[in-house]
Every structure is written in structure tokens, then in C-alpha cells.
Short mmCIF file of C-alpha atoms in Angstrom, two decimals:
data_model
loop_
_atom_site.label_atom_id
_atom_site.label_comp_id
_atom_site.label_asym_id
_atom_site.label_seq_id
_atom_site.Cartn_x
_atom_site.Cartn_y
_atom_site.Cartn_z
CA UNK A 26 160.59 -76.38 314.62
CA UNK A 27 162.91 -73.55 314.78
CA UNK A 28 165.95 -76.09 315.73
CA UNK A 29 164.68 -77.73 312.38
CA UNK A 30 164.64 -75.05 309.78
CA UNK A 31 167.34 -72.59 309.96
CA UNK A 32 165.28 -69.77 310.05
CA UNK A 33 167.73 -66.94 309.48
CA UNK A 34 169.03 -68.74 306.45
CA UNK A 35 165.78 -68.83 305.17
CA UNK A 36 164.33 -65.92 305.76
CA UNK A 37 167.51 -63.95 303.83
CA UNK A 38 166.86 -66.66 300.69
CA UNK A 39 163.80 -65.60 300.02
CA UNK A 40 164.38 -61.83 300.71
CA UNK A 41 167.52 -61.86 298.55
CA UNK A 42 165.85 -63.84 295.92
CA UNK A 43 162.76 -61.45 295.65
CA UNK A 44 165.25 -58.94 295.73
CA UNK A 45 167.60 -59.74 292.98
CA UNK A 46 165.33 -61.91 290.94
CA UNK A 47 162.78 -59.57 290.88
CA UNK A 48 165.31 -56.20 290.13
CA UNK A 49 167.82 -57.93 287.92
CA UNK A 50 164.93 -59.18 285.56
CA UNK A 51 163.54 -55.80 285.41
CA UNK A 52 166.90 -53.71 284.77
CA UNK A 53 167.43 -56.23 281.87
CA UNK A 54 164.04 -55.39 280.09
CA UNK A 55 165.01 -51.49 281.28
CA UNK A 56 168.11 -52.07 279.34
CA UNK A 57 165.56 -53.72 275.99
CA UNK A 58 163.59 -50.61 276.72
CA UNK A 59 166.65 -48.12 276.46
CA UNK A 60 167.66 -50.17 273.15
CA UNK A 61 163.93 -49.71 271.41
CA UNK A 62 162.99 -46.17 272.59
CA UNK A 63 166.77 -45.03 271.00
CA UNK A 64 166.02 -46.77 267.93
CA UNK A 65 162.92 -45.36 267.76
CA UNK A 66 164.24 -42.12 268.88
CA UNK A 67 167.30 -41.91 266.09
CA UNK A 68 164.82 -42.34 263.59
CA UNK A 69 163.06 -39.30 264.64
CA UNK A 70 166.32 -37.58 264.58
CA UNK A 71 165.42 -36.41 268.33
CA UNK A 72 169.61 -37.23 268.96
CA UNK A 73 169.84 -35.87 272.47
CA UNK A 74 166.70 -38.29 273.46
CA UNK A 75 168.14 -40.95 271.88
CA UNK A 76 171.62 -40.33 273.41
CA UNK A 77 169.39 -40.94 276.86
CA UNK A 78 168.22 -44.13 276.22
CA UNK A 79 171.61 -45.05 274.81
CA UNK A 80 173.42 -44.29 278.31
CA UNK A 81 170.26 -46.12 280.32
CA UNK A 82 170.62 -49.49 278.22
CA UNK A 83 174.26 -49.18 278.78
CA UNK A 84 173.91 -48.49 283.03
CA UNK A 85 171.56 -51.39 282.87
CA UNK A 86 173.49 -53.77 280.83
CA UNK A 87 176.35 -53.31 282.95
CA UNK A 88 174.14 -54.06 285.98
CA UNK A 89 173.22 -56.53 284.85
CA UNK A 90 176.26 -57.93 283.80
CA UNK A 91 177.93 -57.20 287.39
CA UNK A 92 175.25 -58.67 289.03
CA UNK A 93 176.20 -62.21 286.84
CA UNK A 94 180.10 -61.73 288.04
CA UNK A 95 178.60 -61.56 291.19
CA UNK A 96 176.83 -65.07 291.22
CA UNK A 97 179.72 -66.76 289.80
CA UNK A 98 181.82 -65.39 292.86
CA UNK A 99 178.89 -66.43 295.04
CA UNK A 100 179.59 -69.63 293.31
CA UNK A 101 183.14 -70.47 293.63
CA UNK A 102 183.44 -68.93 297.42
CA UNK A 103 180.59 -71.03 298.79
CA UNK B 15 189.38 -108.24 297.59
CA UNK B 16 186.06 -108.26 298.44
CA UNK B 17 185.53 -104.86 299.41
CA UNK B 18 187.48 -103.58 296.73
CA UNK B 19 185.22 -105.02 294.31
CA UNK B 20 182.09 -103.49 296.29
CA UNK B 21 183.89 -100.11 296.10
CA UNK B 22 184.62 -100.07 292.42
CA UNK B 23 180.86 -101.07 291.77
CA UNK B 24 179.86 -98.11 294.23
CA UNK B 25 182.40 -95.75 292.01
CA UNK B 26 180.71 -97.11 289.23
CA UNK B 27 176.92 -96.91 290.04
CA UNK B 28 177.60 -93.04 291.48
CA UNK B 29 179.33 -92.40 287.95
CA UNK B 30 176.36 -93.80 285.72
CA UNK B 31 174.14 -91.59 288.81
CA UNK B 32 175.91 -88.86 287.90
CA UNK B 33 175.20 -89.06 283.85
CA UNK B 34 171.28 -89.87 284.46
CA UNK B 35 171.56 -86.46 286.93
CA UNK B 36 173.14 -84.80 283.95
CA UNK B 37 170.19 -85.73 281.09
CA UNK B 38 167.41 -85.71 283.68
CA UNK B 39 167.99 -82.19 285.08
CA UNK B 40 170.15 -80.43 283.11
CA UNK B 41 166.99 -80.60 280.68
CA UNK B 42 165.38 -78.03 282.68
CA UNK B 43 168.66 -75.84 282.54
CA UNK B 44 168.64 -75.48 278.93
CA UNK B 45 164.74 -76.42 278.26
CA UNK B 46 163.26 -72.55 278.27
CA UNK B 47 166.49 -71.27 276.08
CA UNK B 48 165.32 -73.82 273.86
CA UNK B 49 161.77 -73.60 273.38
CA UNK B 50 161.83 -69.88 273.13
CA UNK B 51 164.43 -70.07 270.32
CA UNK B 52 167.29 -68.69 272.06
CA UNK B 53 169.85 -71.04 271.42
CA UNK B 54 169.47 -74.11 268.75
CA UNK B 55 169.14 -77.51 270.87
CA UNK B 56 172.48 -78.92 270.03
CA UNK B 57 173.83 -75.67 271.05
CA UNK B 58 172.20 -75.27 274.42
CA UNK B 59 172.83 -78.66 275.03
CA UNK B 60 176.43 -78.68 274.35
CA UNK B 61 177.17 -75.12 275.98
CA UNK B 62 175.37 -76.51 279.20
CA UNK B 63 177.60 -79.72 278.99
CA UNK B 64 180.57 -77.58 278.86
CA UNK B 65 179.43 -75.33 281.81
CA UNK B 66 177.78 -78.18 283.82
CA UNK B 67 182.09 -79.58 283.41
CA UNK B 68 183.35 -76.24 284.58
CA UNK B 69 180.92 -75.82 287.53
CA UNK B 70 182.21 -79.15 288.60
CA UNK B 71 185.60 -77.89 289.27
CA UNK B 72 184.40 -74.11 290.34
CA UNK B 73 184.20 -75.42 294.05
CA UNK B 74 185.66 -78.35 295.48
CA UNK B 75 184.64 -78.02 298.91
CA UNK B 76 182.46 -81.70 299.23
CA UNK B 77 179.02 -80.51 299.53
CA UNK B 78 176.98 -81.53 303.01
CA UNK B 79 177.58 -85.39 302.00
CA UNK B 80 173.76 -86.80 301.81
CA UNK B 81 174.33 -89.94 304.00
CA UNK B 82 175.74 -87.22 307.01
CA UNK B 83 172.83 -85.22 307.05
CA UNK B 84 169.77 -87.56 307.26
CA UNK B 85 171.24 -90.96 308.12
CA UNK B 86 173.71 -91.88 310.49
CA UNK B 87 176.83 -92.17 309.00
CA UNK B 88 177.67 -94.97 311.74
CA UNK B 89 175.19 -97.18 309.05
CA UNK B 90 176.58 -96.33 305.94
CA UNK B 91 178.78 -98.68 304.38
CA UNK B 92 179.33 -98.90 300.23
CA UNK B 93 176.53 -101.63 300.06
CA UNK B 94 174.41 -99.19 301.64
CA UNK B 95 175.68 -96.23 299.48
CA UNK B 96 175.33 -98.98 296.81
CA UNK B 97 171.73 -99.54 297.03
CA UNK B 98 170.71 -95.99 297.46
CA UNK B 99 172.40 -94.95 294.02
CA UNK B 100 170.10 -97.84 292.74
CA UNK B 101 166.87 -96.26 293.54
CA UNK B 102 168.23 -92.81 292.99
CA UNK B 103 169.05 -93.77 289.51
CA UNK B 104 166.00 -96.21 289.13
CA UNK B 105 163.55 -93.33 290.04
CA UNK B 106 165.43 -90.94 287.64
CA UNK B 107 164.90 -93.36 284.95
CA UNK B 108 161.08 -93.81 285.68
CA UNK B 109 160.17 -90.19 285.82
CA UNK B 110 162.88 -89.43 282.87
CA UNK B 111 160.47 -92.50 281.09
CA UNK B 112 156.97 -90.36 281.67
CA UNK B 113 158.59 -86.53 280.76
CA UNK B 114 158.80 -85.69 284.55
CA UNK B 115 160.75 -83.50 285.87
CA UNK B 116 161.99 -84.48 289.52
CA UNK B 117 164.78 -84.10 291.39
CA UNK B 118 167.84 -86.36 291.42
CA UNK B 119 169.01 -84.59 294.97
CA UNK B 120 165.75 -86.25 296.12
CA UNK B 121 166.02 -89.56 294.66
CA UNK B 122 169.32 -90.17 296.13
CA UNK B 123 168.40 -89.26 299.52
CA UNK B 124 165.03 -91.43 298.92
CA UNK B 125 167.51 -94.08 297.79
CA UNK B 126 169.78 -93.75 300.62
CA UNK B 127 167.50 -92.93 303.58
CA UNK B 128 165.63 -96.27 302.08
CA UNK B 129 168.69 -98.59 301.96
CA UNK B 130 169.68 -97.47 305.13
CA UNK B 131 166.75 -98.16 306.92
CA UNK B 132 166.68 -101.39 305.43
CA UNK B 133 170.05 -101.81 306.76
CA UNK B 134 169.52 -100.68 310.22
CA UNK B 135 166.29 -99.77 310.43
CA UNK B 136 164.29 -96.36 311.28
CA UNK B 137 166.89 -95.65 313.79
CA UNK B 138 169.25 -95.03 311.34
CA UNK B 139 167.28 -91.63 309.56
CA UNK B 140 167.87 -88.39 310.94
CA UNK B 141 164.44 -87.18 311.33
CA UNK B 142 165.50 -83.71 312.19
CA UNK B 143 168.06 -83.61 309.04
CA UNK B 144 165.41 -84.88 306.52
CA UNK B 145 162.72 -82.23 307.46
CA UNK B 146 164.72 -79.22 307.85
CA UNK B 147 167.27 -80.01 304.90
CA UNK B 148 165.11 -81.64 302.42
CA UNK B 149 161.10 -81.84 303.11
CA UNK B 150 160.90 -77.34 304.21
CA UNK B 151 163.19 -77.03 301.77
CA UNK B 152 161.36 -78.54 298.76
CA UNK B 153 157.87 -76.94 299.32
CA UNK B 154 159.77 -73.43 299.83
CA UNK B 155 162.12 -73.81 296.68
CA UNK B 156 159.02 -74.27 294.01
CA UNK B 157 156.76 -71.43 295.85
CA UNK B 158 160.13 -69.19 295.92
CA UNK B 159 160.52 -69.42 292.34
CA UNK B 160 156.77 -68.97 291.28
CA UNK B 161 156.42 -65.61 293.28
CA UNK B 162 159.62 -64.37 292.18
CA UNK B 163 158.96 -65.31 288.27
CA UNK B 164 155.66 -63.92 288.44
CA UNK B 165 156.12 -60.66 289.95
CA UNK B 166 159.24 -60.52 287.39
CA UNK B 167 157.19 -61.18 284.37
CA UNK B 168 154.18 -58.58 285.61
CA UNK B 169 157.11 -55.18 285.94
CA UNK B 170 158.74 -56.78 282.76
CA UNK B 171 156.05 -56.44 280.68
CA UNK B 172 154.91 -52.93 282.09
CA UNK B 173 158.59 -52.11 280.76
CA UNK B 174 158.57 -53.39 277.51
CA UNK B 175 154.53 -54.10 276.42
CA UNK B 176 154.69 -51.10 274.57
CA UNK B 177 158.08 -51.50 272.62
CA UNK B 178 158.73 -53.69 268.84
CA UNK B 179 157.75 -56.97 269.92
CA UNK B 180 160.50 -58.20 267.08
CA UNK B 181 163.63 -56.38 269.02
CA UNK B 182 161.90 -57.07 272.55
CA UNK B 183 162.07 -60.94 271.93
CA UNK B 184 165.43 -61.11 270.36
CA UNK B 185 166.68 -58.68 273.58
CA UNK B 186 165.54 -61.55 275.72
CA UNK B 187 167.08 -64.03 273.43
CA UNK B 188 170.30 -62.66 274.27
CA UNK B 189 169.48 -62.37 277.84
CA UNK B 190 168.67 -66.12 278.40
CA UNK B 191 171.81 -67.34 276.50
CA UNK B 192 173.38 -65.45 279.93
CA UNK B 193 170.91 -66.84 282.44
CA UNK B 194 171.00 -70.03 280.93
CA UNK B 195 174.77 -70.56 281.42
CA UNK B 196 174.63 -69.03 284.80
CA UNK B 197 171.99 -71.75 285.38
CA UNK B 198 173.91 -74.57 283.77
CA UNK B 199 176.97 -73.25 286.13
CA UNK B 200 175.01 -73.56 289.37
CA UNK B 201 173.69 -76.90 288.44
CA UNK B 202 177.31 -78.24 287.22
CA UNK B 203 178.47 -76.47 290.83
CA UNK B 204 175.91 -78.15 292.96
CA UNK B 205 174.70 -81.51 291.38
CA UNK B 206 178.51 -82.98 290.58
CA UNK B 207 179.53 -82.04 294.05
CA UNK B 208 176.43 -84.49 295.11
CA UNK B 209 178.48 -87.45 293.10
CA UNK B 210 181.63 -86.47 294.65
CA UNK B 211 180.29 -86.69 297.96
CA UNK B 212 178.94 -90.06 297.83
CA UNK B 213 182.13 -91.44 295.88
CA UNK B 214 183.84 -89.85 298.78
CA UNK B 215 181.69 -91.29 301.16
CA UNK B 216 181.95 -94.77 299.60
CA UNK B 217 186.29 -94.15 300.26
CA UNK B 218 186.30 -93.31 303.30
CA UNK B 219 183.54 -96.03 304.21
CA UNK B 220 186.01 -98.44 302.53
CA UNK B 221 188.59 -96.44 304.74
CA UNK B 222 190.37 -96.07 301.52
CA UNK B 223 190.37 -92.31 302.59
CA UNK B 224 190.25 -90.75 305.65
CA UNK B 225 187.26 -89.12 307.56
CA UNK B 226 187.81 -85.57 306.92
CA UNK B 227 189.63 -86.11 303.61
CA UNK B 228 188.95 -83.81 300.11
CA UNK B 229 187.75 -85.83 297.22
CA UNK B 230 190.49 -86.75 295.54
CA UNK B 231 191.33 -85.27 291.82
CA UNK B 232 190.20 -88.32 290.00
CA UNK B 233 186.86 -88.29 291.60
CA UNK B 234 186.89 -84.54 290.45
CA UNK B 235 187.42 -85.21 286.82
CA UNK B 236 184.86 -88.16 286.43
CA UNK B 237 182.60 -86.78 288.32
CA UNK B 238 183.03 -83.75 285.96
CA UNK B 239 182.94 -85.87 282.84
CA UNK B 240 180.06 -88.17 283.99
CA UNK B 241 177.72 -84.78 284.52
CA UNK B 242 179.17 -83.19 281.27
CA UNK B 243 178.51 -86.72 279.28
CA UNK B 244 174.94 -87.17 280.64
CA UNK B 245 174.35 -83.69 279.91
CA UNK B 246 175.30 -83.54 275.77
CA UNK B 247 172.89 -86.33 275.58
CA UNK B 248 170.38 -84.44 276.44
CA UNK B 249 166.97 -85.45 278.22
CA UNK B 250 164.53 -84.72 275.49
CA UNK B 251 161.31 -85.75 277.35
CA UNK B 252 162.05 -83.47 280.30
CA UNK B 253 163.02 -80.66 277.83
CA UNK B 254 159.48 -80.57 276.30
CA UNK B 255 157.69 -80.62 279.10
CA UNK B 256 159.61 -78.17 281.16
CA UNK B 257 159.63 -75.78 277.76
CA UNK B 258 156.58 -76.53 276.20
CA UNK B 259 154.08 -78.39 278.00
CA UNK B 260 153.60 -76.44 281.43
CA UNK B 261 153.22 -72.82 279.08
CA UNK B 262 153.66 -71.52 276.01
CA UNK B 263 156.64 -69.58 276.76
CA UNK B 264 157.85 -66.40 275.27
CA UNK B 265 161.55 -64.64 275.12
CA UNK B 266 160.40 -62.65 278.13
CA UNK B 267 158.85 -65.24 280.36
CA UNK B 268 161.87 -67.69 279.09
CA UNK B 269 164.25 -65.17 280.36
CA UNK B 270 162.19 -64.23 283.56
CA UNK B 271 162.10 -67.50 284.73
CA UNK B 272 166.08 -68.41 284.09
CA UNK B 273 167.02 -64.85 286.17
CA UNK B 274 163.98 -66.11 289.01
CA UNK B 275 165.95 -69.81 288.87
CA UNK B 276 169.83 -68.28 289.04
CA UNK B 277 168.98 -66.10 291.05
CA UNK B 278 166.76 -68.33 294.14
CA UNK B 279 169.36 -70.96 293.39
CA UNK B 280 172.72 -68.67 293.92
CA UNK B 281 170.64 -67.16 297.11
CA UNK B 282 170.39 -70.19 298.89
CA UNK B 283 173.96 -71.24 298.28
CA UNK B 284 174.60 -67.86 299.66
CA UNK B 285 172.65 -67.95 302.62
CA UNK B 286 173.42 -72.30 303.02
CA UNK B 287 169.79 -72.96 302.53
CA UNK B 288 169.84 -76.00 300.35
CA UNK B 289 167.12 -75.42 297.16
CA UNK B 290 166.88 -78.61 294.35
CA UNK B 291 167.02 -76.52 290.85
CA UNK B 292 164.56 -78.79 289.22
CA UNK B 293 161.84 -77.72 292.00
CA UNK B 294 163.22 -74.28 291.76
CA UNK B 295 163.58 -73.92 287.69
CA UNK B 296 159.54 -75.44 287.14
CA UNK B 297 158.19 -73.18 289.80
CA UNK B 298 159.65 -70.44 287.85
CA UNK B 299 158.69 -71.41 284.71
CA UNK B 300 155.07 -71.93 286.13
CA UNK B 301 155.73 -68.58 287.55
CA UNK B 302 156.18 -66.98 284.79
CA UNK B 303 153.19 -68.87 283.21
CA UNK B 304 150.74 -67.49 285.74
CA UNK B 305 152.19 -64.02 285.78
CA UNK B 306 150.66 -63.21 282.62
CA UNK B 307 147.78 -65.19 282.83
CA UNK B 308 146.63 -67.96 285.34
CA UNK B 309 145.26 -69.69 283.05
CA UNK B 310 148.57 -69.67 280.73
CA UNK B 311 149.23 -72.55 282.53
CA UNK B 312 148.56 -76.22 282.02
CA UNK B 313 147.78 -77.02 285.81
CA UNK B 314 147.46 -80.58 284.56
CA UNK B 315 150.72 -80.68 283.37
CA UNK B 316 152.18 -79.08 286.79
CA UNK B 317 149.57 -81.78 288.91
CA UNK B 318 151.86 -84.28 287.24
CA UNK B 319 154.49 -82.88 288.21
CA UNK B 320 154.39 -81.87 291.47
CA UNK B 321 152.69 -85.48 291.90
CA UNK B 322 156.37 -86.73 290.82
CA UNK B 323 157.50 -84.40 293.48
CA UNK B 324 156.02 -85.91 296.41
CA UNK B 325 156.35 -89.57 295.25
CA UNK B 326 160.38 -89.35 294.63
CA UNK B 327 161.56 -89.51 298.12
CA UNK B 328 159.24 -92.45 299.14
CA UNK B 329 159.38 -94.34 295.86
CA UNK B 330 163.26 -93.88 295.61
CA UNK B 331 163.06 -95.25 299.46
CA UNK B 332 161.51 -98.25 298.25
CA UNK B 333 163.37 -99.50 295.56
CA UNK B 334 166.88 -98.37 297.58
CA UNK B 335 165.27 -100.89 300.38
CA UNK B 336 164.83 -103.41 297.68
CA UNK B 337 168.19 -102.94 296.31
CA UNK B 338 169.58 -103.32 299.53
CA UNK B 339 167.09 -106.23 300.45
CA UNK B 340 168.33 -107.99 297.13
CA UNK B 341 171.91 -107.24 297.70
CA UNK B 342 172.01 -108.74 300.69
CA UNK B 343 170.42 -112.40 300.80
CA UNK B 344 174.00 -113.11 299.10
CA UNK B 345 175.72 -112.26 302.35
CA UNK B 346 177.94 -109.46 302.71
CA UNK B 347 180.45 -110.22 299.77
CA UNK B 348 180.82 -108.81 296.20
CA UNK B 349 178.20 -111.00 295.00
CA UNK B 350 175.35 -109.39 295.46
CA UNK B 351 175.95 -106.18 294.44
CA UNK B 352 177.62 -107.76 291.36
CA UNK B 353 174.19 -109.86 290.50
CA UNK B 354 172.19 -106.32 291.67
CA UNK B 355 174.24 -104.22 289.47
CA UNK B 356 173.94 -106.57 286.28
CA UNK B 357 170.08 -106.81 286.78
CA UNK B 358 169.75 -103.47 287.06
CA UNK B 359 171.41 -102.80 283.76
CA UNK B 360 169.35 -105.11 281.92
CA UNK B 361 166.63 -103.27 283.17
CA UNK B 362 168.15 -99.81 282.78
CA UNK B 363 168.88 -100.91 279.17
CA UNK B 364 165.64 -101.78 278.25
CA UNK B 365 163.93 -98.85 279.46
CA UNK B 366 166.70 -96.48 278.02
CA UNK B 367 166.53 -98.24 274.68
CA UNK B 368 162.69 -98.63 274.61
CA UNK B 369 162.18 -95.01 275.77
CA UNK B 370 164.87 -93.15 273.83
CA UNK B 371 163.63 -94.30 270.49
CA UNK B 372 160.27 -92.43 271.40
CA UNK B 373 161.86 -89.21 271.94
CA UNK B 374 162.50 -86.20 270.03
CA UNK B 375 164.13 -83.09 270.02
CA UNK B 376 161.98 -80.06 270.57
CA UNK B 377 162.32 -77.28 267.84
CA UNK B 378 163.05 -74.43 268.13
CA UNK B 379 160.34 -71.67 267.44
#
């Protein structure tokens, strides 16, 4: 069976696709989160607060972001 | 002369493959973008067209021909290459016909693996190639999807449950308009290599090409265009059920189930394990169903589907055998795949016409 399934190969698919699928999805939504809490935050004129959640929905967009350059690389070199 | 004509009809049937592949799964790229009201239909459908044509041309490496990895290539020849396209596309047009979402990588190695045994019988099927590249691989890719969906969706909405539901949604509307293209990239990078391949094949079979040649730049192109064409018309019946039918998606499972679908999908590039998207994009979709409630899901729907699953390989088998079977009581000439290929239209024709009028776009909500 193991001459059958390349077990190596499959073993790092599923670990890298827990991985990433699993901690890309959730820095988006940190990134929605970072968006609403300094909307909310502005309102409330609580600036330096807001100014947080400003910088972690930027980090996490641009995670995000890199991490979709990253698949299109994974793309064209495989 | 004779094998000339064969070959163009082989360049021909992979071609009109190639468009079926691009309405029949490229549905389930853009299905979730639409149904959660992420992108208007025309739009998804048309931006996934366009990226399904670049993906085409992102990699031109010819991916792990079919034929070479579970028959022996010693018993392909373009009848045989022939015949297989005929139940591939057959099979794609039955389950395209019902809503179901299978996958075209299957049918063509059903269709193949079928023609080919008809050809030279069951000596002629890699046993070891079909389990470990295609059978492992499609009960992992659906499971794969549905774990990582549903674990997604669960931290996603300990995130963002307590936030505007108004600016939440329309955060993940922009977010799938991303994972959808990245989607509609990997399919356009994988699925039109599949057409090369077997146009490729069908060459150097013909010995038009030689064994370890590249696919040539017109093969590229229509290959490209074929996927790209098939694509803008857009496979209504799959996109409902993939985007409506199995849940009742929102922005946030929509998106979680895209990122779960890119991401399993660029993985097993990666890594070389071979994943079909369709089994990989509904698992994630059901995924992200049953991560925020089992019973989100219509398991009836799914039954179907995964019923579809396990009847593509054999069924495409089948008719591929008959194809071949048909082909070849008119001897080894252009006839029979000529009189094969003109039934089969007819038939294709009447389904696609009957069947098409039926359909109807999904809106967006």
C-alpha cells in the first residue's frame, strides 16, 4: 500500500492544508475584526484604540494578501 | 489520410471536452461567490473565464498525461484517446443534465481506462496508478476540504460573531472575489493542462510529435480558449446546487470554503498529490455547512452527490468501452470515429438543447 500512495506527499497535503486553510481564513476575519472594532472605536473617539485595530487589519490584510502571491507562485513553478 | 482524419477528430472531441470541463466545473469555482452575493453572475462568470484563460498559460509543463499513469501507454492510440473523451464528455453531460457536480478529471480517466480495456483488455490498466493517483486520492480530497472548512468556519465566527453583521458580510464579500479568482486560477492551471495532455498524447500517438515533446503553442491557445469559452457559458445547474442546494451559505462560510478549496488544491500541487477541485470545492462547501450546524446541511443533496462521485469512473468506463466498441466494428479507418462522433453530437445536441432551456441563473442574494 505504501508503494501505492505516496505517503510523504500526502501526509504534507493535508498538514499544509489544515495549516494554511485553517490560519489564512482566520487572519482574514482578524483583519474584518480590526476593520469593525476601529469603526466602532472612532466613533467613541477612543483614537489610540482605534489606531490598534487599524494597524491589525492592515498586518492581516497584508498576510493575507502575501499568502495569495504565494499560491500563484506555487502555481506557475509546479 | 486516414490517420490524419482520426487525429483531427481526437483534436476536436478533446476541444469540445475541454468546453463541457469549463461549464461543468468551473460552476463550482464561481458558484459560492455567487450565491452569497459577492460578485453578480455574469461577473463571476466572466472574471473566472478570463482567469480559467490565464491559468492555462501560467504553467506549461504537460501535466502527468492520464493515459501514462493508469493505462499502458503501449495501448493508446487516438481511437483509444478518441473513445475515452466520448465517455468523459458523455458522463459530464449526464451529471451536468441532473445538477451534479462530478469531476471531469474522473470521467476522462473512466473514459479512457474503459476504452482501453476494451481495446486491450484488463491488462492494459495500471492497477497500481488508478488506486494511488485517482481512487486514495478522491476519498482524501472531499474529507480534506470538509475538516479544513469546518474548523475554518468554527475560529471565524468566534472572531467576528460579535461584530456588525452588515460590515462582517460585505468584508467577506471582498474576500471571496480574491479566493474565487485564486480558485478559478488553479482550476484554469490544472484542468486545461488535462486537455493539453491528451491532445498531446493523441500527436505523439499519431507520431506527429515526438515522445518527450512540449505541447505545442496551438494546443496552448485552444486549449486556453476551449476552457475560457465553456466557462462564460456558465453551468447553471451545477451553480445552484453547489451554492444553494447543499447549504444556505453566508459571506463567511462562502469565503471559508473558497480559502479551504485554494488552499487544499494549491497544497497538493505543492506537495504532487493530485486532488480533483470539484471533490475538493463541495467538501468544503459541505464543510462549511456542518461547521455551523450539522444539520445546515442538506445530506440529501450531498448523498446525490457523492453518489455521482462513485458512479463517474465506472459509468464513464462504460460508455468509453462502448465508444470504442462502436468505433471499431468499422475497422480501423476514419469511419468509425467519423459515424461515432456525428452520433454523439446528435445526442449531445439534444440533451444540451433540451436541458439548457430548463436552466436558470441563480440570483444573487
Amino acid at each position: 500500500m505504501a508503494v501505492v500512495v505516496e505517503t510523504k506527499e500526502l501526509l504534507q497535503t493535508v498538514v499544509a492544508s489544515l495549516v494554511a486553510g485553517v490560519g489564512i481564513t482566520v487572519v482574514f476575519s482578524v483583519a474584518i475584526w480590526g476593520v469593525a472594532r476601529f469603526a466602532d472605536l472612532s466613533r467613541n473617539e477612543r483614537t489610540l484604540a482605534a489606531g490598534g485595530a487599524a494597524v491589525l487589519a492592515g498586518l492581516a490584510v497584508l498576510v493575507t494578501l502575501a499568502a495569495v502571491a504565494f499560491g500563484i507562485v506555487v502555481m506557475s513553478s509546479s | 489520410m486516414s490517420s490524419d482524419v482520426i487525429l483531427v477528430i481526437v483534436v476536436c472531441t478533446a476541444l469540445a471536452f475541454d468546453f463541457t470541463n469549463g461549464f461543468h466545473d468551473t460552476a463550482n469555482v464561481v458558484a459560492t461567490s455567487i450565491s452569497t452575493g459577492a460578485a453578480r453572475p455574469q461577473v463571476a462568470i466572466g472574471m473566472a473565464a478570463l482567469l480559467n484563460f490565464a491559468g492555462a498559460f501560467i504553467s506549461i509543463s504537460v501535466a502527468a498525461t492520464v493515459a501514462n499513469d493508469v493505462v499502458n501507454s503501449g495501448v493508446v492510440t487516438p481511437t483509444v484517446v478518441f473513445a475515452g473523451l466520448i465517455g468523459a464528455i458523455a458522463w459530464n453531460l449526464i451529471t451536468w443534465s441532473f445538477g451534479l457536480p462530478s469531476s471531469s478529471s474522473h470521467a476522462l480517466i473512466g473514459g479512457v481506462v474503459g476504452s482501453a480495456v476494451a481495446a486491450a483488455g484488463f491488462d492494459a490498466v495500471i492497477a497500481d496508478g488508478l488506486v494511488g493517483k485517482v481512487l486514495i486520492p478522491a476519498v482524501i480530497a472531499p474529507i480534506l476540504a470538509f475538516t479544513v472548512a469546518g474548523i475554518a468556519i468554527g475560529l471565524v465566527y468566534r472572531v467576528v460573531g460579535r461584530q456588525r453583521p452588515g460590515l462582517v458580510t460585505r468584508g467577506f464579500r471582498y474576500g471571496q472575489v480574491v479566493s474565487g479568482g485564486l480558485l478559478a486560477l488553479a482550476h484554469g492551471t490544472n484542468d486545461a493542462q488535462k486537455t493539453m495532455g491528451i491532445i498531446t498524447l493523441a500527436l505523439v500517438a499519431n507520431g506527429t510529435l515526438g515522445a518527450d515533446a512540449d505541447p505545442p503553442l496551438w494546443v496552448i491557445v485552444s486549449s486556453a480558449v476551449a476552457i475560457a469559452l465553456g466557462t462564460y457559458s456558465g453551468g447553471w445547474r451545477i451553480i445552484r446546487t453547489t451554492g444553494t442546494r447543499i447549504i444556505k451559505m453566508d459571506a463567511a462560510q462562502g469565503f471559508s470554503a473558497q480559502g479551504a478549496g485554494a488552499t487544499v488544491i494549491l497544497a497538493s500541487t505543492h506537495f504532487g498529490f493530485p486532488l480533483s477541485t470539484t471533490h475538493v470545492i463541495n467538501g468544503g462547501v459541505m464543510g462549511a455547512g456542518a461547521g455551523k450546524r450539522v444539520s445546515a446541511v442538506r445530506w440529501g443533496v450531498a448523498g446525490n452527490i457523492v453518489t455521482a462521485w462513485l458512479l463517474t469512473l465506472p459509468a464513464a468506463a462504460a460508455i468509453g468501452a462502448l465508444a470504442y466498441g462502436a468505433t471499431a466494428i468499422f475497422g480501423s479507418g476514419a469511419l468509425g470515429p467519423v459515424l461515432v462522433s456525428l452520433m454523439s453530437l446528435s445526442l449531445i445536441f439534444a440533451i444540451f438543447s433540451r436541458r439548457s432551456r430548463q436552466g436558470s441563473p441563480v440570483p444573487a442574494g
